[in-house]
Coordinates of N, CA and C in Angstrom, one line a residue:
X161 N -0.2 3.2 25.4 CA 0.1 3.4 24.0 C -0.8 4.2 23.4
X162 N -0.4 4.9 22.3 CA -1.2 5.8 21.4 C -2.2 5.0 20.4
X163 N -3.5 5.6 20.5 CA -4.2 5.0 19.4 C -3.8 5.7 18.1
X164 N -3.6 5.0 17.2 CA -3.3 5.6 15.7 C -4.1 5.1 14.8
X165 N -4.5 6.0 13.7 CA -5.5 5.9 12.5 C -4.8 5.6 11.3
X166 N -5.4 5.0 10.3 CA -4.9 5.3 9.1 C -5.5 6.3 8.1
X167 N -5.0 6.5 7.1 CA -5.7 7.4 6.1 C -6.5 6.8 5.2
X168 N -7.5 7.8 4.6 CA -8.3 7.6 3.7 C -7.7 7.0 2.4
X169 N -8.4 5.7 1.9 CA -8.0 5.3 0.6 C -7.6 6.4 -0.5
X170 N -6.7 6.2 -1.2 CA -6.3 6.9 -2.5 C -6.6 6.0 -3.6
X171 N -7.7 6.0 -4.1 CA -8.3 5.2 -5.3 C -9.3 6.0 -6.2
X172 N -9.3 5.5 -7.3 CA -10.8 6.1 -8.0 C -11.3 4.7 -8.9
X173 N -12.2 4.9 -9.7 CA -12.9 4.0 -10.5 C -12.1 3.5 -11.4
X174 N -10.9 3.9 -11.8 CA -10.2 3.3 -12.8 C -8.7 2.3 -12.3
X175 N -8.7 2.5 -10.8 CA -7.6 1.7 -10.1 C -7.6 0.3 -10.3
X176 N -6.4 -0.5 -10.9 CA -6.2 -1.6 -11.3 C -5.5 -2.4 -10.2
X177 N -4.5 -1.7 -9.4 CA -3.8 -2.5 -8.5 C -3.9 -1.5 -7.2
X178 N -4.2 -2.2 -6.1 CA -4.4 -1.6 -4.9 C -3.1 -2.2 -3.8
X179 N -2.4 -1.1 -3.7 CA -1.4 -1.5 -2.5 C -1.8 -1.1 -1.1
X180 N -1.7 -1.9 -0.1 CA -2.0 -1.9 1.0 C -0.8 -2.0 2.1
X181 N -0.6 -1.2 2.8 CA 0.5 -1.3 4.3 C -0.3 -1.6 5.2
X182 N 0.4 -1.4 6.1 CA -0.4 -2.1 7.7 C -0.9 -0.8 8.2
X183 N -0.3 0.1 8.7 CA -0.5 1.3 9.5 C 0.6 2.5 9.4
X184 N 0.1 3.6 8.9 CA 1.3 4.7 8.8 C 2.1 4.5 10.0
X185 N 3.3 4.9 9.9 CA 4.3 5.1 11.1 C 4.2 6.3 11.4
X186 N 4.9 6.7 12.4 CA 4.7 8.2 13.0 C 5.1 9.3 12.2
X187 N 6.3 9.2 11.4 CA 6.6 10.1 10.5 C 5.5 10.5 9.5
X188 N 5.0 9.6 9.3 CA 3.7 9.7 8.0 C 2.4 10.4 8.8
X189 N 2.2 9.8 10.0 CA 1.0 10.3 10.7 C 1.2 11.8 11.1
X190 N 2.6 12.4 11.4 CA 2.6 13.8 11.8 C 2.6 14.6 10.4
X191 N 3.1 13.9 9.2 CA 3.2 14.7 8.1 C 1.8 14.6 7.6
X192 N 1.0 13.6 7.7 CA -0.5 13.4 7.0 C -0.2 13.1 5.7
X193 N 0.9 12.0 5.5 CA 1.2 11.5 4.1 C 1.4 10.1 4.1
X194 N 1.0 9.4 3.2 CA 1.7 8.1 2.9 C 3.2 7.9 2.8
X195 N 3.7 7.0 3.6 CA 5.4 6.6 3.3 C 6.1 8.1 3.3
X196 N 5.9 8.8 4.3 CA 6.5 10.1 4.5 C 8.1 10.0 5.0
X197 N 8.5 8.8 5.8 CA 9.9 8.5 6.3 C 10.7 8.6 5.2
X198 N 11.7 9.7 5.2 CA 12.7 9.6 4.1 C 13.6 8.3 3.8
X199 N 13.5 7.5 5.0 CA 14.4 6.1 4.7 C 13.3 5.3 3.8
X200 N 12.2 5.3 4.0 CA 11.2 4.5 3.3 C 11.5 4.3 2.0
X201 N 11.3 3.1 1.4 CA 11.7 3.0 0.0 C 10.5 2.7 -1.1
X202 N 9.4 3.1 -0.6 CA 8.0 3.0 -1.2 C 8.1 3.6 -2.7
X203 N 8.2 5.0 -2.4 CA 8.6 5.6 -3.7 C 9.4 5.3 -4.7
X204 N 10.6 4.8 -4.1 CA 11.7 4.4 -5.1 C 11.3 3.2 -5.8
X205 N 10.5 2.1 -5.0 CA 10.2 0.8 -5.2 C 9.1 0.9 -6.4
X206 N 8.3 1.8 -6.3 CA 7.3 2.2 -7.2 C 7.5 2.6 -8.5
X207 N 8.6 3.6 -8.6 CA 9.2 4.2 -9.7 C 9.2 3.5 -10.9
X208 N 9.8 2.2 -10.8 CA 10.1 1.5 -12.2 C 8.4 0.8 -12.7
X209 N 7.8 0.9 -11.9 CA 6.4 0.0 -12.0 C 5.6 1.3 -12.7
X210 N 5.5 2.4 -12.2 CA 5.0 3.8 -13.1 C 5.6 4.1 -14.1
X211 N 6.8 3.8 -14.1 CA 7.9 4.6 -15.2 C 8.1 6.3 -14.9
X212 N 7.6 6.7 -13.5 CA 8.0 8.0 -13.2 C 8.8 7.9 -12.2
X213 N 9.7 8.9 -11.8 CA 10.7 9.2 -10.8 C 9.9 9.7 -9.6
X214 N 9.0 8.8 -8.9 CA 7.9 9.4 -7.9 C 8.9 10.2 -6.7
X215 N 9.9 9.6 -6.4 CA 10.6 10.3 -5.2 C 11.1 11.5 -5.6
X216 N 11.3 12.1 -6.7 CA 11.7 13.2 -7.2 C 10.4 14.2 -7.0
X217 N 9.1 13.6 -7.0 CA 8.1 14.6 -6.9 C 7.6 15.0 -5.6
X218 N 6.7 16.3 -5.6 CA 6.1 16.4 -4.4 C 5.0 15.4 -4.0
X219 N 4.4 15.2 -2.7 CA 3.7 14.6 -2.4 C 2.3 14.4 -3.4
X220 N 1.7 15.7 -3.5 CA 0.6 15.5 -4.4 C 0.6 15.0 -5.7
X221 N 1.8 15.4 -6.4 CA 2.2 15.0 -7.6 C 2.5 13.4 -7.6
X222 N 3.0 12.9 -6.6 CA 3.1 11.3 -6.5 C 1.9 10.5 -6.5
X223 N 0.8 11.1 -5.9 CA -0.5 10.6 -5.7 C -1.0 10.8 -7.1
X224 N -0.9 12.0 -7.8 CA -1.7 11.9 -9.1 C -0.9 11.1 -10.1
X225 N 0.4 10.7 -10.1 CA 1.1 9.7 -10.8 C 0.7 8.6 -10.6
X226 N 0.6 8.1 -9.2 CA -0.1 6.9 -8.9 C -1.7 6.6 -9.6
X227 N -2.4 7.6 -9.4 CA -3.8 7.6 -9.8 C -3.5 7.2 -11.7
X228 N -2.8 8.1 -12.1 CA -2.8 7.9 -13.6 C -2.2 6.5 -13.8
X229 N -1.4 6.0 -13.2 CA -0.8 4.8 -13.3 C -2.0 3.7 -13.2
X230 N -3.0 4.0 -12.4 CA -4.0 3.1 -12.0 C -3.6 2.1 -10.8
X231 N -2.8 2.9 -10.0 CA -2.4 2.4 -8.5 C -3.0 3.0 -7.5
X232 N -3.8 2.3 -6.4 CA -4.2 2.8 -5.3 C -3.8 2.4 -4.1
X233 N -3.8 3.2 -3.3 CA -3.2 3.1 -2.0 C -4.2 3.0 -0.7
X234 N -3.9 2.0 0.5 CA -4.6 2.2 1.6 C -3.9 1.5 2.7
X235 N -4.4 1.3 3.8 CA -3.9 0.2 4.7 C -5.0 -0.7 5.3
X236 N -4.3 -1.7 5.7 CA -5.2 -2.9 6.1 C -5.6 -2.5 7.6
X237 N -5.2 -1.7 8.2 CA -5.5 -1.4 9.7 C -6.1 -0.1 9.8
X238 N -7.5 0.1 10.5 CA -8.1 1.4 10.4 C -7.5 2.1 11.7
X239 N -7.2 1.3 12.6 CA -6.9 2.0 13.9 C -6.2 0.6 14.8
X240 N -5.2 1.3 15.7 CA -4.5 0.5 16.5 C -3.8 1.4 17.7
X241 N -3.6 0.3 18.6 CA -2.7 1.1 19.6 C -1.2 0.9 19.1
X242 N -0.3 1.6 19.5 CA 1.0 1.2 18.7 C 2.0 2.4 19.5
X243 N 3.1 1.8 19.9 CA 4.1 2.7 20.5 C 5.2 2.8 19.3
X244 N 5.5 3.9 19.1 CA 6.5 3.8 17.7 C 5.8 3.4 16.5
X245 N 6.5 2.9 15.7 CA 6.2 2.9 14.0 C 6.5 1.6 13.8
X246 N 6.9 0.4 14.6 CA 7.2 -0.8 14.4 C 5.8 -1.7 14.4
X247 N 5.7 -2.4 13.1 CA 4.3 -3.2 13.0 C 4.5 -4.3 14.2
X248 N 5.4 -5.0 14.9 CA 5.5 -5.8 16.0 C 5.0 -5.1 17.2
X249 N 4.8 -3.7 17.2 CA 4.3 -3.3 18.5 C 2.8 -2.9 18.4
X250 N 2.2 -3.3 17.0 CA 0.7 -3.0 16.9 C -0.2 -4.0 18.0
X251 N -1.4 -3.4 18.6 CA -2.2 -4.0 19.6 C -3.4 -3.8 19.2
X252 N -4.5 -4.4 19.4 CA -5.9 -4.1 19.4 C -6.2 -3.6 18.1
X253 N -5.9 -4.1 17.0 CA -6.1 -3.5 15.8 C -7.4 -3.8 15.3
X254 N -8.3 -2.7 14.6 CA -9.5 -2.8 14.0 C -9.0 -2.7 12.5
X255 N -9.8 -3.3 11.8 CA -9.2 -3.5 10.4 C -10.0 -2.6 9.6
X256 N -9.6 -2.2 8.2 CA -10.3 -1.4 7.4 C -11.1 -2.5 6.4
X257 N -12.3 -2.0 6.1 CA -13.2 -2.9 5.0 C -12.7 -3.0 3.6
X258 N -11.4 -3.9 3.7 CA -10.9 -4.1 2.2 C -12.0 -4.8 1.2
X259 N -12.8 -5.7 1.6 CA -13.7 -6.2 0.6 C -14.5 -5.2 0.2
X260 N -15.1 -4.3 1.1 CA -16.1 -3.2 0.5 C -15.5 -2.4 -0.2
X261 N -14.4 -2.0 0.0 CA -13.4 -1.1 -1.0 C -13.3 -1.6 -2.4
X262 N -13.0 -3.0 -2.3 CA -12.4 -3.7 -3.6 C -13.9 -3.6 -4.2
X263 N -15.1 -3.9 -3.5 CA -16.2 -4.1 -4.4 C -16.8 -2.8 -5.1
X264 N -16.1 -1.5 -4.6 CA -16.4 -0.3 -5.4 C -15.3 0.2 -6.5
X265 N -14.4 -0.9 -6.7 CA -13.4 -0.6 -7.8 C -13.6 -1.6 -8.8
X266 N -14.2 -1.2 -9.9 CA -14.8 -2.0 -11.2 C -13.6 -2.6 -12.0
X267 N -12.5 -1.9 -12.1 CA -11.2 -2.2 -12.6 C -10.3 -3.0 -11.9
X268 N -10.5 -3.1 -10.7 CA -9.3 -3.8 -9.8 C -8.9 -5.2 -10.5
X269 N -7.6 -5.3 -10.5 CA -7.1 -6.7 -11.0 C -6.4 -7.4 -10.0
X270 N -5.7 -6.5 -9.0 CA -5.1 -7.3 -7.6 C -5.0 -6.6 -6.7
X271 N -4.8 -7.2 -5.6 CA -4.2 -6.4 -4.4 C -3.0 -6.9 -3.7
X272 N -1.9 -5.9 -3.4 CA -0.8 -6.1 -3.2 C -0.7 -5.6 -1.8
X273 N 0.2 -6.2 -0.9 CA 0.5 -6.1 0.5 C 1.9 -5.6 0.7
X274 N 2.2 -4.4 1.2 CA 3.3 -3.9 1.6 C 3.9 -4.4 2.9
X275 N 4.6 -5.6 3.1 CA 5.1 -6.2 4.2 C 4.2 -7.4 4.8
X276 N 4.9 -8.1 5.6 CA 4.4 -9.2 6.3 C 2.9 -8.9 7.1
X277 N 3.0 -7.8 8.0 CA 1.8 -7.7 8.6 C 0.5 -7.2 7.7
X278 N 0.6 -6.5 6.8 CA -0.4 -6.0 6.0 C -0.9 -7.2 5.0
X279 N 0.2 -8.3 4.7 CA -0.4 -9.2 4.2 C -1.0 -10.2 5.0
X280 N -0.6 -10.6 6.0 CA -1.3 -11.4 7.0 C -2.9 -10.9 7.4
X281 N -2.9 -9.7 7.8 CA -4.2 -9.1 8.2 C -5.0 -9.0 6.8
X282 N -4.6 -8.4 5.6 CA -5.2 -8.3 4.5 C -5.7 -9.5 3.9
X283 N -4.8 -10.5 3.5 CA -5.1 -11.7 2.9 C -6.2 -12.5 3.7
X284 N -6.2 -12.7 5.0 CA -7.0 -13.3 6.0 C -8.6 -12.7 5.7
X285 N -8.7 -11.4 5.7 CA -10.0 -10.8 5.5 C -10.4 -11.0 4.4
X286 N -9.7 -10.7 3.0 CA -10.4 -10.8 1.8 C -10.8 -12.2 1.6
X287 N -9.7 -13.4 2.0 CA -10.1 -14.7 1.6 C -11.3 -15.1 2.4
X288 N -11.5 -14.8 3.6 CA -12.8 -14.8 4.4 C -14.3 -14.5 3.6
X289 N -14.0 -13.2 3.1 CA -14.8 -12.6 2.5 C -15.3 -13.2 1.2
X290 N -14.2 -14.0 0.5 CA -14.4 -14.6 -0.6 C -14.0 -13.7 -1.9
X291 N -13.3 -12.8 -1.3 CA -13.0 -12.0 -2.8 C -12.0 -12.7 -3.5
X292 N -12.4 -12.9 -4.8 CA -11.4 -13.7 -5.9 C -10.6 -12.6 -6.6
X293 N -9.6 -12.5 -6.2 CA -8.5 -11.3 -7.0 C -7.1 -12.2 -6.5
X294 N -6.3 -12.0 -7.6 CA -5.0 -12.3 -6.8 C -4.6 -11.3 -5.9
X295 N -3.8 -12.0 -4.9 CA -3.4 -11.3 -3.5 C -1.8 -11.4 -3.6
X296 N -1.1 -10.3 -3.6 CA 0.4 -10.4 -3.5 C 0.9 -10.0 -2.5
X297 N 2.1 -10.8 -1.9 CA 2.6 -10.5 -0.6 C 4.2 -9.6 -1.1
X298 N 4.2 -8.4 -0.8 CA 5.5 -7.8 -1.3 C 6.5 -7.7 -0.2
X299 N 7.8 -7.6 -0.4 CA 8.8 -7.2 0.8 C 8.5 -5.9 1.1
X300 N 8.4 -5.7 2.7 CA 8.1 -4.3 3.0 C 9.2 -3.3 2.6
X301 N 8.6 -2.1 2.3 CA 9.3 -0.8 1.9 C 10.0 0.0 3.3
X302 N 9.6 -0.7 4.3 CA 10.0 0.2 5.7 C 11.6 0.1 5.8
X303 N 12.1 1.0 6.4 CA 13.4 1.1 6.9 C 13.7 0.2 7.9
X304 N 12.7 -0.4 8.7 CA 12.9 -1.3 9.8 C 13.2 -2.8 8.9
X305 N 12.5 -2.8 7.7 CA 13.1 -4.4 7.0 C 14.5 -4.0 6.2
X306 N 15.4 -4.3 6.8 CA 16.6 -4.0 6.5 C 17.3 -4.8 5.0
X307 N 16.6 -5.5 4.3 CA 16.8 -6.0 3.3 C 17.1 -4.8 2.3
X308 N 18.2 -4.8 1.4 CA 18.1 -3.9 0.8 C 17.3 -3.7 -0.8
X309 N 17.2 -2.4 -1.1 CA 16.3 -2.1 -2.0 C 16.4 -3.3 -3.3
X310 N 17.6 -3.6 -3.7 CA 18.0 -4.3 -5.0 C 17.2 -5.6 -4.7
X311 N 17.2 -6.1 -3.5 CA 16.7 -7.7 -3.3 C 15.2 -7.4 -3.4
X312 N 14.5 -6.1 -3.0 CA 13.1 -6.1 -3.0 C 12.5 -5.7 -4.4
X313 N 13.1 -5.1 -5.4 CA 13.0 -4.5 -6.5 C 12.2 -5.5 -7.4
X314 N 12.8 -6.7 -7.9 CA 11.9 -7.7 -8.7 C 10.5 -7.9 -8.5
X315 N 10.2 -8.2 -7.0 CA 8.8 -8.3 -6.7 C 8.0 -7.2 -6.8
X316 N 8.5 -5.9 -6.6 CA 7.7 -4.8 -6.8 C 7.4 -4.6 -8.1
X317 N 8.4 -4.6 -9.1 CA 8.3 -4.4 -10.5 C 7.6 -5.2 -11.1
X318 N 7.3 -6.6 -10.6 CA 6.3 -7.5 -11.2 C 4.8 -7.0 -11.1
X319 N 4.6 -6.1 -10.1 CA 3.1 -5.7 -10.0 C 2.6 -4.9 -11.2
X320 N 3.8 -4.4 -12.1 CA 3.4 -3.8 -13.5 C 2.5 -4.6 -14.3
X321 N 2.5 -5.9 -14.0 CA 1.7 -6.7 -15.1 C 0.3 -6.4 -14.9
X322 N -0.2 -6.1 -13.8 CA -1.5 -6.1 -13.2 C -2.1 -4.8 -13.8
X323 N -1.2 -3.7 -14.2 CA -1.7 -2.2 -14.8 C -2.3 -2.5 -16.0
X324 N -1.8 -3.4 -16.7 CA -2.3 -3.5 -18.2 C -2.9 -5.0 -18.5
X325 N -3.1 -5.7 -17.6 CA -3.8 -6.8 -17.6 C -5.2 -6.9 -17.8
X326 N -6.0 -7.6 -18.5 CA -7.3 -7.8 -18.5 C -8.1 -8.4 -17.5
X327 N -9.4 -8.2 -17.1 CA -9.7 -8.8 -16.1 C -9.7 -10.2 -16.0
X328 N -9.1 -10.7 -14.8 CA -8.7 -12.0 -14.7 C -10.2 -12.9 -13.9

């Protein structure tokens, strides 16, 4: 199995909502971009949250729109052995230091997890570290999670509340 690594976080001091995936899939790793697989629903799920058609933008404009909306991105896994792109194939993972990143984000209101693997790893780490923020498990945007986008959209759209919310 090949050792695969996550990307650097996309955040700034204004980030209010941090969305964490597990580990980039093979298409994303080859492209060097978060959520590069054309079947991944991430950009379409986040469009109603930001009020911008993210899927219609090029990658750099997508990231700029997320920063403008005060949304950050990262992955819970720093590196892992994995054949292919499935989270089920992840072996021997090393976690990214989510508590340390959260501590650098003064406006952070909540952390959301894109899929079950990200939620399991990220929530365990943050709770163990005593991070006192709302932690949100979202249905995976992955094409491997075959539930339709309509069934996922309400949970993703609910994240909008954290973008304008006061410190909790």
